[in-house]
Amino acid sequence: MRTTLDLPVELLNEAQRLLGFKSKTDTVVQSLREVIRQKRIEELRELLGTVTLDVDVPRSRRRPRR
């Protein structure tokens, strides 16, 4: 999808340098992926300790005791 963006040149240049990309498109795409990844991790951390699983594991699927 083509989109016109007005991005601060210094910000884009620094992101390109840090990520090692020559392409502005690759830089923006990778940056967006990273933001999404970080937000998903944050959401999972917020769930930590709030989800309780009550699962009955059939005997045939249990690990043998050592």
XYZ file of C-alpha atoms in Angstrom:
66
model
C 0.000 0.000 0.000
C 1.389 3.375 -0.936
C 1.196 6.041 1.740
C 2.693 9.479 2.023
C 4.229 10.192 5.412
C 5.866 13.282 6.810
C 8.636 11.801 8.969
C 11.359 13.656 10.833
C 14.510 13.107 8.748
C 16.784 12.797 11.787
C 14.549 10.115 13.310
C 14.386 8.089 10.118
C 18.139 8.397 9.534
C 18.924 7.229 13.064
C 16.539 4.285 12.756
C 18.130 3.319 9.414
C 21.599 3.487 10.943
C 20.654 1.465 14.025
C 18.768 -1.178 12.051
C 21.318 -1.309 9.246
C 18.806 -0.756 6.456
C 19.384 1.351 3.363
C 15.704 1.333 2.461
C 13.327 3.708 4.209
C 10.490 1.256 3.637
C 12.382 -1.603 5.310
C 13.211 0.701 8.209
C 9.588 1.735 8.758
C 8.250 -1.816 8.365
C 10.785 -3.281 10.806
C 10.136 -0.473 13.269
C 6.384 -1.097 13.159
C 6.910 -4.835 13.671
C 9.101 -4.133 16.677
C 6.553 -1.782 18.246
C 3.830 -4.404 17.788
C 6.065 -7.126 19.269
C 6.873 -4.994 22.319
C 3.207 -4.131 22.912
C 2.210 -7.811 22.702
C 4.906 -8.694 25.235
C 3.603 -5.920 27.527
C 0.073 -7.299 27.232
C 1.274 -10.796 28.103
C 3.203 -9.480 31.114
C 0.064 -7.762 32.360
C -1.716 -11.126 32.240
C 1.030 -12.790 34.264
C -0.546 -14.352 37.322
C -4.120 -13.508 36.330
C -4.853 -16.586 34.230
C -5.509 -19.880 35.980
C -5.652 -23.064 33.960
C -7.542 -26.002 35.408
C -6.702 -28.801 33.033
C -7.176 -32.494 33.663
C -4.340 -34.317 31.954
C -5.189 -37.903 30.982
C -2.906 -40.465 32.652
C -1.579 -41.588 29.264
C -0.309 -38.048 28.588
C 1.384 -37.480 31.944
C 5.148 -37.559 32.286
C 6.490 -40.661 33.984
C 7.895 -40.033 37.463
C 11.611 -40.495 37.921
